CSV table of C-alpha atoms in Angstrom, one decimal:
chain,number,residue,atom,x,y,z
G,1,MET,CA,-4.4,15.0,13.4
G,2,ARG,CA,-4.6,11.3,12.5
G,3,ARG,CA,-7.2,12.3,9.9
G,4,PHE,CA,-4.5,14.2,8.0
G,5,PHE,CA,-1.2,12.5,8.6
G,6,PHE,CA,0.2,8.9,9.1
G,7,LEU,CA,2.2,10.1,12.1
G,8,PRO,CA,1.5,9.7,15.8
G,9,THR,CA,-0.7,12.6,16.9
G,10,GLU,CA,1.9,14.0,19.3
G,11,ILE,CA,4.5,14.2,16.5
G,12,SER,CA,2.1,15.9,14.1
G,13,TRP,CA,1.1,18.5,16.7
G,14,GLY,CA,4.8,18.9,17.6
G,15,LEU,CA,5.7,19.7,14.0
G,16,VAL,CA,2.9,22.2,13.7
G,17,GLY,CA,3.8,23.7,17.1
G,18,LEU,CA,7.4,24.0,16.0
G,19,LEU,CA,6.4,25.9,12.9
G,20,ILE,CA,4.3,28.3,15.0
G,21,TYR,CA,7.2,28.8,17.4
G,22,GLY,CA,9.6,29.4,14.5
G,23,PHE,CA,7.4,32.2,13.0
G,24,ILE,CA,7.3,33.9,16.4
G,25,LYS,CA,10.8,33.4,17.8
G,26,LEU,CA,13.3,32.4,15.1
G,27,PRO,CA,15.2,34.6,12.7
G,28,LEU,CA,14.4,34.2,9.0
G,29,LEU,CA,17.7,32.5,8.3
G,30,VAL,CA,16.7,29.6,10.6
G,31,LEU,CA,13.0,29.7,9.9
G,32,ILE,CA,13.3,29.0,6.1
G,33,PRO,CA,15.1,25.6,6.6
G,34,LEU,CA,12.7,24.7,9.4
G,35,ILE,CA,9.7,25.3,7.2
G,36,LEU,CA,11.2,23.3,4.4
G,37,VAL,CA,12.1,20.3,6.6
G,38,ASP,CA,8.8,20.5,8.5
G,39,THR,CA,6.7,20.7,5.4
G,40,LEU,CA,8.6,17.8,3.7
G,41,ILE,CA,7.9,15.5,6.7
G,42,LEU,CA,4.2,16.4,6.8
G,43,PHE,CA,4.0,16.0,3.0
G,44,ILE,CA,5.6,12.5,3.0
G,45,PHE,CA,3.3,11.3,5.7
G,46,ARG,CA,0.1,13.0,4.5
G,47,LYS,CA,-3.1,11.1,4.5
G,48,GLY,CA,-5.5,11.5,1.5
G,49,ARG,CA,-9.2,11.0,1.3
G,50,VAL,CA,-10.2,7.9,-0.6
G,51,PRO,CA,-13.9,7.8,-1.7
G,52,TYR,CA,-15.8,4.6,-0.9
G,53,ARG,CA,-16.7,2.5,-4.0
G,54,ASP,CA,-18.9,-0.5,-3.7
G,55,THR,CA,-16.9,-3.6,-4.7
G,56,ILE,CA,-19.8,-6.1,-4.8
G,57,LYS,CA,-21.4,-6.6,-8.2
G,58,ASN,CA,-24.1,-8.9,-9.5
G,59,ASP,CA,-21.7,-11.2,-11.3
G,60,GLY,CA,-18.9,-11.0,-8.7
G,61,GLU,CA,-16.6,-8.3,-7.3
G,62,ILE,CA,-14.2,-5.7,-8.4
G,63,TYR,CA,-10.7,-5.5,-6.9
G,64,LEU,CA,-9.5,-1.9,-6.4
G,65,SER,CA,-5.9,-0.8,-6.1
G,66,PRO,CA,-4.7,-1.0,-2.4
G,67,ILE,CA,-2.1,1.8,-2.9
G,68,HIS,CA,-1.0,4.8,-4.9
G,69,GLY,CA,1.7,3.7,-7.3
G,70,ARG,CA,2.6,2.5,-10.8
G,71,VAL,CA,2.1,-1.0,-12.3
G,72,GLU,CA,5.6,-2.4,-13.1
G,73,SER,CA,4.6,-5.8,-14.4
G,74,VAL,CA,1.6,-8.0,-15.1
G,75,ARG,CA,2.2,-11.8,-15.2
G,76,LEU,CA,-0.7,-13.9,-16.2
G,77,ASN,CA,-0.9,-17.6,-15.3
G,78,ALA,CA,2.1,-17.3,-13.0
G,79,SER,CA,3.0,-19.5,-10.0
G,80,SER,CA,3.7,-18.5,-6.4
G,81,LEU,CA,4.5,-20.0,-3.1
G,82,TYR,CA,1.6,-19.7,-0.5
G,83,TYR,CA,-1.0,-19.0,-3.2
G,84,PRO,CA,-2.8,-21.5,-5.4
G,85,SER,CA,-1.3,-21.7,-8.9
G,86,PRO,CA,-1.7,-20.8,-11.7
G,87,CYS,CA,-2.6,-17.2,-10.7
G,88,HIS,CA,-2.2,-13.7,-12.0
G,89,GLU,CA,0.5,-11.5,-10.5
G,90,ILE,CA,0.5,-7.7,-10.6
G,91,ARG,CA,3.6,-5.8,-9.3
G,92,ILE,CA,3.1,-2.2,-8.2
G,93,SER,CA,5.8,0.2,-7.0
G,94,MET,CA,5.1,3.0,-4.5
G,95,ASN,CA,7.7,5.6,-4.7
G,96,PHE,CA,9.0,8.1,-2.1
G,97,TRP,CA,6.5,10.8,-3.0
G,98,ASP,CA,3.3,8.8,-3.3
G,99,GLU,CA,0.7,9.0,-0.6
G,100,LYS,CA,1.6,6.1,1.7
G,101,GLY,CA,-1.8,4.8,2.8
G,102,LEU,CA,-2.9,1.2,2.4
G,103,TYR,CA,-6.6,0.7,1.5
G,104,LEU,CA,-8.7,-2.5,1.3
G,105,PRO,CA,-9.2,-3.5,-2.3
G,106,THR,CA,-12.6,-5.1,-1.6
G,107,SER,CA,-14.8,-5.8,1.4
G,108,GLY,CA,-13.7,-8.9,3.3
G,109,GLU,CA,-11.8,-10.5,6.2
G,110,VAL,CA,-8.1,-10.8,6.9
G,111,THR,CA,-7.4,-14.5,7.0
G,112,TYR,CA,-3.6,-14.4,7.0
G,113,LEU,CA,-1.0,-11.9,8.1
G,114,LYS,CA,2.7,-12.5,8.7
G,115,ALA,CA,5.9,-10.4,8.5
G,116,ASN,CA,9.1,-12.1,7.4
G,117,LYS,CA,12.7,-10.9,7.8
G,118,GLY,CA,15.2,-10.9,4.9
G,119,LYS,CA,17.0,-8.7,2.5
G,120,LYS,CA,15.4,-5.6,1.1
G,121,VAL,CA,14.9,-5.0,-2.6
G,122,LYS,CA,15.2,-1.7,-4.6
G,123,ARG,CA,11.9,-0.7,-6.3
G,124,THR,CA,13.9,-0.3,-9.5
G,125,SER,CA,15.5,-3.8,-9.4
G,126,PRO,CA,15.1,-6.0,-12.5
G,127,ASP,CA,12.0,-8.2,-12.6
G,128,GLU,CA,14.0,-11.3,-11.7
G,129,ALA,CA,14.8,-9.9,-8.2
G,130,PHE,CA,11.1,-10.3,-7.2
G,131,TYR,CA,10.6,-13.8,-8.7
G,132,GLY,CA,13.3,-15.6,-6.7
G,133,THR,CA,13.0,-17.5,-3.4
G,134,ILE,CA,10.6,-15.4,-1.4
G,135,GLU,CA,12.0,-16.6,2.0
G,136,ASP,CA,15.2,-14.6,1.3
G,137,LEU,CA,13.3,-11.3,1.0
G,138,ALA,CA,12.0,-9.0,3.7
G,139,HIS,CA,8.2,-9.1,3.1
G,140,THR,CA,4.8,-9.1,4.7
G,141,ASP,CA,2.0,-11.4,3.5
G,142,PHE,CA,-1.6,-10.2,3.8
G,143,THR,CA,-4.4,-12.4,2.6
G,144,LEU,CA,-7.9,-11.0,2.3
G,145,THR,CA,-10.9,-13.2,1.8
G,146,SER,CA,-13.8,-11.3,0.2
G,147,LYS,CA,-17.5,-11.6,1.0
G,148,ASN,CA,-17.8,-14.0,-1.9
G,149,GLN,CA,-15.1,-16.2,-0.4
G,150,THR,CA,-12.4,-15.3,-2.9
G,151,ALA,CA,-8.9,-15.2,-1.3
G,152,THR,CA,-6.3,-12.7,-2.7
G,153,LEU,CA,-2.8,-12.2,-1.5
G,154,MET,CA,-1.0,-8.9,-1.1
G,155,ARG,CA,2.8,-9.3,-0.6
G,156,PHE,CA,4.6,-6.2,0.5
G,157,ILE,CA,8.3,-6.4,-0.2
G,158,ASP,CA,10.5,-3.9,1.8
G,159,SER,CA,12.4,-1.3,-0.2
G,160,GLN,CA,16.1,-0.9,0.4
G,161,TRP,CA,15.5,2.6,1.7
G,162,GLY,CA,12.0,2.0,3.2
G,163,LYS,CA,10.5,0.4,6.2
G,164,ARG,CA,8.1,-2.4,6.8
G,165,PRO,CA,4.4,-1.5,6.3
G,166,THR,CA,2.4,-0.6,9.4
G,167,ILE,CA,-0.8,-2.6,9.3
G,168,TRP,CA,-3.5,-1.9,11.9
G,169,LEU,CA,-5.7,-5.0,11.1
G,170,LYS,CA,-5.0,-8.5,12.3
G,171,SER,CA,-6.2,-11.9,11.3
G,172,GLY,CA,-10.0,-12.2,11.8
G,173,ASP,CA,-10.6,-8.5,11.3
G,174,ARG,CA,-13.2,-7.3,8.7
G,175,GLY,CA,-13.4,-4.1,6.7
G,176,ARG,CA,-15.2,-2.5,3.7
G,177,GLY,CA,-13.6,-1.7,0.4
G,178,ALA,CA,-11.4,1.4,0.3
G,179,ALA,CA,-11.1,1.5,4.1
G,180,CYS,CA,-7.6,2.5,5.3
G,181,PHE,CA,-5.8,-0.3,7.1
G,182,GLY,CA,-2.3,1.0,7.5
G,183,TYR,CA,0.5,2.8,5.7
G,184,TYR,CA,3.8,2.1,4.0
G,185,PRO,CA,6.6,4.4,5.3
G,186,PHE,CA,8.7,5.7,2.4
G,187,GLY,CA,7.1,3.3,0.0
G,188,GLY,CA,8.1,-0.1,-1.4
G,189,THR,CA,6.9,-2.9,-3.8
G,190,LEU,CA,3.5,-4.6,-3.7
G,191,LEU,CA,2.9,-8.0,-5.4
G,192,ILE,CA,-0.8,-8.8,-5.8
G,193,TYR,CA,-1.8,-12.5,-6.5
G,194,LEU,CA,-5.3,-13.1,-7.9
G,195,PRO,CA,-7.2,-16.2,-8.9
G,196,ALA,CA,-6.5,-17.3,-12.5
G,197,THR,CA,-10.3,-17.0,-13.2
G,198,SER,CA,-10.2,-13.2,-12.6
G,199,ASP,CA,-9.9,-10.6,-15.3
G,200,VAL,CA,-6.9,-8.3,-14.9
G,201,LEU,CA,-7.9,-4.7,-16.0
G,202,VAL,CA,-4.6,-2.8,-15.6
G,203,TYR,CA,-1.6,-2.5,-17.8
G,204,GLU,CA,2.1,-2.0,-17.3
G,205,LYS,CA,3.2,1.6,-16.4
G,206,GLU,CA,-0.4,2.6,-15.5
G,207,ILE,CA,-0.7,4.9,-12.5
G,208,VAL,CA,-3.1,3.4,-10.0
G,209,VAL,CA,-5.1,5.2,-7.3
G,210,PRO,CA,-6.8,3.5,-4.3
G,211,GLY,CA,-10.6,3.5,-4.3
G,212,GLN,CA,-10.7,4.4,-8.0
G,213,THR,CA,-8.5,2.2,-10.2
G,214,VAL,CA,-10.1,-1.2,-10.8
G,215,VAL,CA,-7.2,-3.7,-10.9
G,216,ALA,CA,-9.3,-6.8,-11.6
G,217,ALA,CA,-12.8,-8.3,-11.8
G,218,LEU,CA,-13.2,-11.3,-9.5
G,219,LYS,CA,-15.6,-14.0,-10.7
G,220,ASP,CA,-18.3,-15.0,-8.2
G,221,LYS,CA,-17.6,-18.5,-6.9
G,222,LYS,CA,-21.3,-18.9,-6.0
G,223,GLY,CA,-22.3,-18.3,-9.6
């Protein structure tokens, strides 16, 4: 069942079993609400199939979207704590209904992973809410160093009505592009920090899809 849902296997089977039991034993008046609630839970925690896309190119790498969501802002030549400045920042919101999977944007190694406590921020908050002192916000920093030794930072900021992302990888783990490495229960906000030498290829209000939408082209440091 883990192939189809971001829920523990026993919970997924339990929900399916509850539906079967309802069809057999429960009256229609009770069965209809049960179907609606059961289906809603399974839909929220569904797990989609993301096709593998090679992220290594002759002149560098491509950086795919790590999540389903919408680009809320693009800041070029911005500054950020814990990442070399200047850099490019891309803010993506994942809403309640989006598929919740987290997918590696390129092949590489996890070189930094840390969760931090703080206040949660609404996905619909003004831009300024995400640009303040990051230590005050509940967030998880995830640094991925690609095969070409380019480090990029993904900063997951917890939504007011969401939960902290569940990440299965730890520092030192490696993975290929588009591999699922966790999920973001009920959604939230993702800030992506890229080297200033990279070319940003998305625009504000664009809908992005993991494994398909190219967020940026990363220049090859070896070149």
